[in-house]
PDB file of C-alpha atoms in Angstrom:
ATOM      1  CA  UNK W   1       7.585   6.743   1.950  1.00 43.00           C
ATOM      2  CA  UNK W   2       6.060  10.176   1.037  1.00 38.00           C
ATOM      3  CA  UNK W   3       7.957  12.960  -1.189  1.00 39.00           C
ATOM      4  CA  UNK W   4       7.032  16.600  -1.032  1.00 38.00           C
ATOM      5  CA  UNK W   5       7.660  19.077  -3.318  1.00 43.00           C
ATOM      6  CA  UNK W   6       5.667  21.346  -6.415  1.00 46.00           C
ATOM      7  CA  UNK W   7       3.294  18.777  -8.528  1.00 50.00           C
ATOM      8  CA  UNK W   8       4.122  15.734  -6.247  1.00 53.00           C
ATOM      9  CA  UNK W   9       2.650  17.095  -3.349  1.00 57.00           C
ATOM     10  CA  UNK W  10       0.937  15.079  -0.659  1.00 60.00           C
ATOM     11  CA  UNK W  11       1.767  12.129  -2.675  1.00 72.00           C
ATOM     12  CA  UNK W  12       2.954   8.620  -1.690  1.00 76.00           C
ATOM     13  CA  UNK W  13       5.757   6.532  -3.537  1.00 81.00           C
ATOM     14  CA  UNK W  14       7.200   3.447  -2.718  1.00 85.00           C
ATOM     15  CA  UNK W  15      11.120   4.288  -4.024  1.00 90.00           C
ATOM     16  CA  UNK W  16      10.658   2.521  -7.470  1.00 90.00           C
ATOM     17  CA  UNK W  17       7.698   3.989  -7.924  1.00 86.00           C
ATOM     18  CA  UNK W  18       9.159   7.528  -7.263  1.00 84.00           C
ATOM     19  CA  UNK W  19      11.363   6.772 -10.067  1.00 88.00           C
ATOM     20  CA  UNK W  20       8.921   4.871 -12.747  1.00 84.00           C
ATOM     21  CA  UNK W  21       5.719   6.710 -12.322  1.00 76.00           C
ATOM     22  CA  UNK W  22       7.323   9.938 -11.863  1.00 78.00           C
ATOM     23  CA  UNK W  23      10.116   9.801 -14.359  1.00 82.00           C
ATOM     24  CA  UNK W  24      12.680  10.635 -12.577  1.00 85.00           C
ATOM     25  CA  UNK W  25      16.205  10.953 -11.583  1.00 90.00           C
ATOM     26  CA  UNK W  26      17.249  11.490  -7.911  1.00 93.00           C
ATOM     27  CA  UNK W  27      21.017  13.335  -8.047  1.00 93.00           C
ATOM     28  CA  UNK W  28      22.030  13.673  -4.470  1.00 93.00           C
ATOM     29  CA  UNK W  29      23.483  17.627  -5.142  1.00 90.00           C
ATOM     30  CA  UNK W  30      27.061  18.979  -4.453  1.00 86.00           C
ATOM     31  CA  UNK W  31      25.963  20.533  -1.175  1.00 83.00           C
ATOM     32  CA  UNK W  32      24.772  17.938   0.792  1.00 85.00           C
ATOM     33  CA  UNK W  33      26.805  16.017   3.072  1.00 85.00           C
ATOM     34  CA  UNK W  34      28.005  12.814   2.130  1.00 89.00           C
ATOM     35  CA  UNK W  35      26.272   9.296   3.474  1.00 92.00           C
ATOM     36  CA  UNK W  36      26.699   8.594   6.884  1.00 89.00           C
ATOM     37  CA  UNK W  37      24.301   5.957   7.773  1.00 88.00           C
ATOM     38  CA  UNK W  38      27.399   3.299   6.684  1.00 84.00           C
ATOM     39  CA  UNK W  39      29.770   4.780   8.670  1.00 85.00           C
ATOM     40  CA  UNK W  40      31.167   3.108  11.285  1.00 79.00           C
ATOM     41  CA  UNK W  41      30.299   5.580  14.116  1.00 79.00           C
ATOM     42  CA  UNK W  42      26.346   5.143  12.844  1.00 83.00           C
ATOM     43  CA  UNK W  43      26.211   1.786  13.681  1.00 87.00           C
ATOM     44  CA  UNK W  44      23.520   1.952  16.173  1.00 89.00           C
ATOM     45  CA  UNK W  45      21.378   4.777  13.771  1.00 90.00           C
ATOM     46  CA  UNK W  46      21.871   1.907  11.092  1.00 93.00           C
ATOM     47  CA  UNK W  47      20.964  -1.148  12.992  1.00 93.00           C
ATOM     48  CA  UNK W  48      17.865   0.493  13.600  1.00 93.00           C
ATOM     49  CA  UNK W  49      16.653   1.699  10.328  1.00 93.00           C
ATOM     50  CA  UNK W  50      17.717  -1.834   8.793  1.00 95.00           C
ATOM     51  CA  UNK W  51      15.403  -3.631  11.386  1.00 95.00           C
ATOM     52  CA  UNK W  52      12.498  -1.455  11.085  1.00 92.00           C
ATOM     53  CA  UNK W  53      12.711  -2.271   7.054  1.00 94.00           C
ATOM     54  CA  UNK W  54      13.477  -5.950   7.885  1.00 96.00           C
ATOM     55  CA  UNK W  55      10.164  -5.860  10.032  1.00 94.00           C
ATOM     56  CA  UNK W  56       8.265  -4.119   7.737  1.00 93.00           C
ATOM     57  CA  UNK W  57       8.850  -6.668   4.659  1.00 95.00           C
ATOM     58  CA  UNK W  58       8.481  -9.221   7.258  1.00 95.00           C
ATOM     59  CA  UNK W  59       5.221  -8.602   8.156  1.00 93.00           C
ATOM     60  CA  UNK W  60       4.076  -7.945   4.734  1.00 90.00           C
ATOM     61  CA  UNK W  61       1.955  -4.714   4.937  1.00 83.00           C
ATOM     62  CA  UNK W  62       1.575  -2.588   2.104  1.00 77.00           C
ATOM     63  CA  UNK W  63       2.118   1.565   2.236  1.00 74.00           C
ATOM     64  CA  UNK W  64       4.428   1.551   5.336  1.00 74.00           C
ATOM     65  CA  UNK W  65       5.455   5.219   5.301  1.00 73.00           C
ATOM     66  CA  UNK W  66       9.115   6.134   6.388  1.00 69.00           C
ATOM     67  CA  UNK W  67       8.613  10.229   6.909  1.00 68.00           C
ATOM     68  CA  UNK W  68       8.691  12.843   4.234  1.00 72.00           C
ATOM     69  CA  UNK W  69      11.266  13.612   1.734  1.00 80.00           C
ATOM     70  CA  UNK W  70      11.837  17.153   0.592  1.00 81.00           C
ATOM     71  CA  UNK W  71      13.336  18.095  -2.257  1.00 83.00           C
ATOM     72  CA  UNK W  72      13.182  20.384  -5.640  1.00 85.00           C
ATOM     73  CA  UNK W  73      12.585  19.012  -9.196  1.00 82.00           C
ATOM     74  CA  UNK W  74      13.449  19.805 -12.896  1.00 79.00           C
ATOM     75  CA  UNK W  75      11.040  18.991 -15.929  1.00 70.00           C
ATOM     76  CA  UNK W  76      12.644  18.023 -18.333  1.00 63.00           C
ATOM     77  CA  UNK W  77      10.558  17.703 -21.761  1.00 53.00           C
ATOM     78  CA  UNK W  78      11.221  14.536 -23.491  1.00 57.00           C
ATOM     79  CA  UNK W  79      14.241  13.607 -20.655  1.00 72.00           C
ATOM     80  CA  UNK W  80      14.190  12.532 -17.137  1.00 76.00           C
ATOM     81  CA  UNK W  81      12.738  14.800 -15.045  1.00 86.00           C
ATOM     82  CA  UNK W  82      15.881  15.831 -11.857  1.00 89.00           C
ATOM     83  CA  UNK W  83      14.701  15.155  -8.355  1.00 90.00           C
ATOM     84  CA  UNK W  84      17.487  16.667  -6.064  1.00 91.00           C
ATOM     85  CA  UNK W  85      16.504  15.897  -2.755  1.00 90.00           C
ATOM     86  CA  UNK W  86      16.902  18.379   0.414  1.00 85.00           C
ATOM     87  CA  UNK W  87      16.384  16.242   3.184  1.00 85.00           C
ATOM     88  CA  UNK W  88      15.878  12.415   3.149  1.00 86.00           C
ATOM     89  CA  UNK W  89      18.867  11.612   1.527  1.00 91.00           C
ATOM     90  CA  UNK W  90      20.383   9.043   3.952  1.00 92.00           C
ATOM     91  CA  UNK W  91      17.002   7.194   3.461  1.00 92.00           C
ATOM     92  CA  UNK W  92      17.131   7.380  -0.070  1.00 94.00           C
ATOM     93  CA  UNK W  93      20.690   5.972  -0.648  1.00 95.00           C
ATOM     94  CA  UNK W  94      19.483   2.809   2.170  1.00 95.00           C
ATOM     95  CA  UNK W  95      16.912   2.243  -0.104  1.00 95.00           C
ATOM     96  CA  UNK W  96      18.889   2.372  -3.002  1.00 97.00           C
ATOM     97  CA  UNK W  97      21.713   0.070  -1.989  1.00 97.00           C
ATOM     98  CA  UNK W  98      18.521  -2.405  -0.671  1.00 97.00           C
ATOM     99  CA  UNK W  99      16.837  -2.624  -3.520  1.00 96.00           C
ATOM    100  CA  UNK W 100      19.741  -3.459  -4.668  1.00 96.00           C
ATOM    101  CA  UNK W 101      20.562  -6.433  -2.755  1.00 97.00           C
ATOM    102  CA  UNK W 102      17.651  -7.833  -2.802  1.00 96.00           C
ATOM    103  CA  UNK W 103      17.118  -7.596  -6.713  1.00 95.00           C
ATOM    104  CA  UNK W 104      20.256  -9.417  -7.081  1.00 94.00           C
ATOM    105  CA  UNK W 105      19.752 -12.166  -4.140  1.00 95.00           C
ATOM    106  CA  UNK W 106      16.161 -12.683  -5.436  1.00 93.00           C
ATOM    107  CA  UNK W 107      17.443 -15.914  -7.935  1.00 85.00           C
ATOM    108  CA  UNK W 108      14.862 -14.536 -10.084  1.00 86.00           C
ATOM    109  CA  UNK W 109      16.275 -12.972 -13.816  1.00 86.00           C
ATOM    110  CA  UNK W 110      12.735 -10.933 -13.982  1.00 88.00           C
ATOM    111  CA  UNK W 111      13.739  -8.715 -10.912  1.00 89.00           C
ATOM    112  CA  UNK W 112      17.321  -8.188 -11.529  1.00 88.00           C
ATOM    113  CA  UNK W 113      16.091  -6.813 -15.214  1.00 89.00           C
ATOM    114  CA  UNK W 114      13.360  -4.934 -13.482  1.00 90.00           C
ATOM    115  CA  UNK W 115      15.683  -3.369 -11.014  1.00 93.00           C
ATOM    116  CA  UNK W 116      18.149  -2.398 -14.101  1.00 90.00           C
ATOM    117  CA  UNK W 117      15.402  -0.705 -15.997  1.00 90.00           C
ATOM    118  CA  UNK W 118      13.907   1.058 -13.454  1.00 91.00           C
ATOM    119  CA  UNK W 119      17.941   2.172 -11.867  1.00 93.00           C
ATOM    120  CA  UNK W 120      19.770   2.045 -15.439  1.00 89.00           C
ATOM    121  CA  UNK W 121      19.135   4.935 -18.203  1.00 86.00           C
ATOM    122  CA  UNK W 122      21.157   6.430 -21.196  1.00 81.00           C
ATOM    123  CA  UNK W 123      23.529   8.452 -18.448  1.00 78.00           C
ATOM    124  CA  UNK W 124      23.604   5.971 -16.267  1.00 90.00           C
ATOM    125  CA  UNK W 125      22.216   5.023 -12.867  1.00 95.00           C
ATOM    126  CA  UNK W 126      19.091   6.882 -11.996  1.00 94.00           C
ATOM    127  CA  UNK W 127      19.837   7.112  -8.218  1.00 96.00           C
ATOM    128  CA  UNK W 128      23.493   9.296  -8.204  1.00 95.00           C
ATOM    129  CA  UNK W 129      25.552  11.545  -6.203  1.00 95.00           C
ATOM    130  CA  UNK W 130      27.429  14.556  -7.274  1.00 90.00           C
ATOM    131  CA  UNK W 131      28.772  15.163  -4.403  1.00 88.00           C
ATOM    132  CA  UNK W 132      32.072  13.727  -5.848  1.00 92.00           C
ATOM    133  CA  UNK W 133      32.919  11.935  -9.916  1.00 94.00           C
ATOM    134  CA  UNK W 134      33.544   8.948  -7.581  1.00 96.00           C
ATOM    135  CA  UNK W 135      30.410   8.866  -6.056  1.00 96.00           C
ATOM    136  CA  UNK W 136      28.434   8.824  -9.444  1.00 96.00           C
ATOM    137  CA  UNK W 137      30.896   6.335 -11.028  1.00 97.00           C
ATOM    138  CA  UNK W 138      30.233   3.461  -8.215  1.00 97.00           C
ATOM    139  CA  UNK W 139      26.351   4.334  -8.327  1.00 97.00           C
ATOM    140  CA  UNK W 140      26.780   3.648 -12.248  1.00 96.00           C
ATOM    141  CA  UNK W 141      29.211   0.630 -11.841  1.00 96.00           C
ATOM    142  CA  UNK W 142      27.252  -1.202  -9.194  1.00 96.00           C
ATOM    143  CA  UNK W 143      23.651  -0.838 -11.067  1.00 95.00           C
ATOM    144  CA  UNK W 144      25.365  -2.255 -14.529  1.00 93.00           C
ATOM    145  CA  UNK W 145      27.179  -4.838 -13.281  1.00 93.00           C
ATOM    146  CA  UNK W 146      26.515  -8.158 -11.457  1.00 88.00           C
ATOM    147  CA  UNK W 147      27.676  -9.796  -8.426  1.00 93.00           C
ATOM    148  CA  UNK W 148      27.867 -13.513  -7.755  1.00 92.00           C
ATOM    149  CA  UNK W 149      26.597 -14.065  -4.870  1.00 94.00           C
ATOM    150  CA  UNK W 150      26.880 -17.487  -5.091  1.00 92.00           C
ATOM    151  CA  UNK W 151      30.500 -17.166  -4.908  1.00 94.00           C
ATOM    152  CA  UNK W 152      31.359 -14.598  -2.489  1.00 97.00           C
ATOM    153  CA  UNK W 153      35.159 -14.293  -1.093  1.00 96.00           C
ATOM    154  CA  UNK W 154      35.385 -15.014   2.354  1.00 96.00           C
ATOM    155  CA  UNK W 155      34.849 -12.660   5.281  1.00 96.00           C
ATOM    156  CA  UNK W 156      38.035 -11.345   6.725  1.00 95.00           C
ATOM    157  CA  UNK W 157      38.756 -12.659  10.010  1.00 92.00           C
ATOM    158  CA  UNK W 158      36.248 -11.259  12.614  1.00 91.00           C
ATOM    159  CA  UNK W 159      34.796  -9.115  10.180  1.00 92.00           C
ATOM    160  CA  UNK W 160      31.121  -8.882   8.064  1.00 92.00           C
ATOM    161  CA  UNK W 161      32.969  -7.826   4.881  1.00 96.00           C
ATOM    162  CA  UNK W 162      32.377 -10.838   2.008  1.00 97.00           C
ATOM    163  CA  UNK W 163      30.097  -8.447   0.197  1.00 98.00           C
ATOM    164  CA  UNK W 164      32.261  -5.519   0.562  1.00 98.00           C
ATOM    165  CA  UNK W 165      35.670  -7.529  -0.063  1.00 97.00           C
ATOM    166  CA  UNK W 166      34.161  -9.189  -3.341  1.00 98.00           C
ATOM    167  CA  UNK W 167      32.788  -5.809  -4.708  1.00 98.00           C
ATOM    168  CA  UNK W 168      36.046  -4.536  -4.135  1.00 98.00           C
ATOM    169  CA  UNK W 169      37.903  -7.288  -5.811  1.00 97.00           C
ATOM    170  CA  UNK W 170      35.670  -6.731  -9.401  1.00 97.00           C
ATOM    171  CA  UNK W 171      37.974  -5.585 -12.135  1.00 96.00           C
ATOM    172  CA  UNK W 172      35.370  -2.598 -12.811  1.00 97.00           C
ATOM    173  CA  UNK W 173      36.066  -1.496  -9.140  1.00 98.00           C
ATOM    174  CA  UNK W 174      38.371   1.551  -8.598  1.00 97.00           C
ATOM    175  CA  UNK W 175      40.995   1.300  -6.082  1.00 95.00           C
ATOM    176  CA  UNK W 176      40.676   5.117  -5.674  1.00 96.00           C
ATOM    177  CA  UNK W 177      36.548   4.935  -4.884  1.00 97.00           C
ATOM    178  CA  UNK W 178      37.660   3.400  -1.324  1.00 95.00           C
ATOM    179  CA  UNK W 179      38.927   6.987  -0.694  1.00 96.00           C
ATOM    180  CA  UNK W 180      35.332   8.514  -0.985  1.00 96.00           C
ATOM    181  CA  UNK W 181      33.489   8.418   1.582  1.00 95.00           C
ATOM    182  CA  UNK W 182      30.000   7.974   0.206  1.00 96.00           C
ATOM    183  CA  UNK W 183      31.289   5.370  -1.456  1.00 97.00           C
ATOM    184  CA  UNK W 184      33.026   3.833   1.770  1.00 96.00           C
ATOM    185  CA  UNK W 185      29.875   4.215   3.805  1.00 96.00           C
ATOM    186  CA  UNK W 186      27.903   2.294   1.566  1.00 97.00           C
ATOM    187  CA  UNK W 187      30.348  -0.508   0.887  1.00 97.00           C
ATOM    188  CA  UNK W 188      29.842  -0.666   5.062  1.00 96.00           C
ATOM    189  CA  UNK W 189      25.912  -0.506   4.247  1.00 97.00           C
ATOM    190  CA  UNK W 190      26.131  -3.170   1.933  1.00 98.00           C
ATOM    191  CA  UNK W 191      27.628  -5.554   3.939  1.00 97.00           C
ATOM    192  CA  UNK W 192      25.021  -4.681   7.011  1.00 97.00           C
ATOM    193  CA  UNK W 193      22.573  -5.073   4.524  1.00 98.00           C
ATOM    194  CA  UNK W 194      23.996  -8.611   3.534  1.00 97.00           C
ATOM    195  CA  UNK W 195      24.105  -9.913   7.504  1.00 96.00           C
ATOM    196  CA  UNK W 196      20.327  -9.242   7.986  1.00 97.00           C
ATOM    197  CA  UNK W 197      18.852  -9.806   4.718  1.00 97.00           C
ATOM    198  CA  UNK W 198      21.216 -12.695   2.833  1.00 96.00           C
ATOM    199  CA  UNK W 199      18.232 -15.492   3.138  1.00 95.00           C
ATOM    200  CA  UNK W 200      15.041 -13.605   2.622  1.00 96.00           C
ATOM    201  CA  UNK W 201      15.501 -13.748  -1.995  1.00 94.00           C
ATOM    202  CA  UNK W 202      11.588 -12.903  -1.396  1.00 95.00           C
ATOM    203  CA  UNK W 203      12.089 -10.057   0.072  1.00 96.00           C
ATOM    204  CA  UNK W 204      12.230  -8.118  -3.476  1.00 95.00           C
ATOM    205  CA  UNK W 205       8.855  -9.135  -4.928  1.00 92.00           C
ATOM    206  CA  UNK W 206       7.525  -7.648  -1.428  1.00 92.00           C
ATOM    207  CA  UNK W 207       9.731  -4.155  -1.641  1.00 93.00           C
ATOM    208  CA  UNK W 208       9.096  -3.410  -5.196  1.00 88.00           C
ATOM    209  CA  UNK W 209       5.492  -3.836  -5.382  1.00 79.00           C
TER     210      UNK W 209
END
């Protein structure tokens, strides 16, 4: 993935590196829309996007690029520096909500702490949206807490939702986040993201490196 925008430009980040090497904190602003890619309607736009990243960690290559990202940052002396991206923010949240995933399938302690301290800071998750208080709150709630995956509730009948239905079932889960859609979409995403990638624990030593 590249990023372009004042001192980073031309340069390429993987999306934990954006966030480590760089400092930073990427706030998905008021004005942009909210994320579609889990919506139901984009299930063809997300089917595709998930296989390309399956295929890429399949095969293993380093530096796989995944278009630009745009955006406008805020230096912050002494704080995390703002990156409020402008276009590339459907990308950003898949990457998000896969790194993720795989962090907690992984079985390893290392990656879930290295996920946390790379995603977790003093205000809370380091990859947020403002485009609604409900938004930021499940970004916050679903990098501090952990999931079981061990112990998943079972799908609904002729649905993919164990993920979903088990988030939803945590006593830190809001019933009123299921009425945001950002939040809705990526519950969706999540449980996509749980079909294709469920036995691949590996996967995260590949995507954060």
């Amino acid at each position: 993935m590249q990023e372009i925008e004042n001192n980073f430009e031309g340069k390429r980040y993987s999306f934990l590196s954006l966030l480590e090497d760089e400092n930073l904190r990427i706030e998905i602003p008021v004005i942009q829309r909210d994320y579609a890619q889990g919506r139901k309607s984009s299930e063809e736009i997300r089917d595709l996007f998930l296989q390309a990243l399956y295929e890429y960690l399949q095969a293993n290559i380093p530096n796989r690029d995944l278009d630009f990202v745009y955006g406008t940052s805020t230096n912050l002396v002494g704080k995390k520096n703002v990156f409020v991206p402008l276009d590339g923010q459907q990308r950003l949240t898949t990457l998000f909500l896969l790194h993720w995933y795989l962090a907690n399938i992984s079985g390893n302690p290392e990656s879930k702490q290295d996920f946390r301290k790379k995603l977790y800071s003093e205000k809370g998750s380091n990859f947020t949206y403002r485009t609604r208080t409900s938004s930021s709150e499940f970004c916050n709630a679903l990098v501090f807490n952990n999931i079981d995956f061990l112990n998943l509730l079972k799908n609904d009948k002729n649905e993919n939702n164990a993920l979903s239905k088990t988030i939803k079932n945590k006593n830190w889960f809001l019933a009123s986040w299921i009425l945001d859609p950002t939040v809705k979409s990526m519950l969706t995403m999540l449980d996509s993201i749980h079909e294709k990638f469920y036995n691949k624990p590996h996967f995260y030593g590949r995507i954060s490196n």
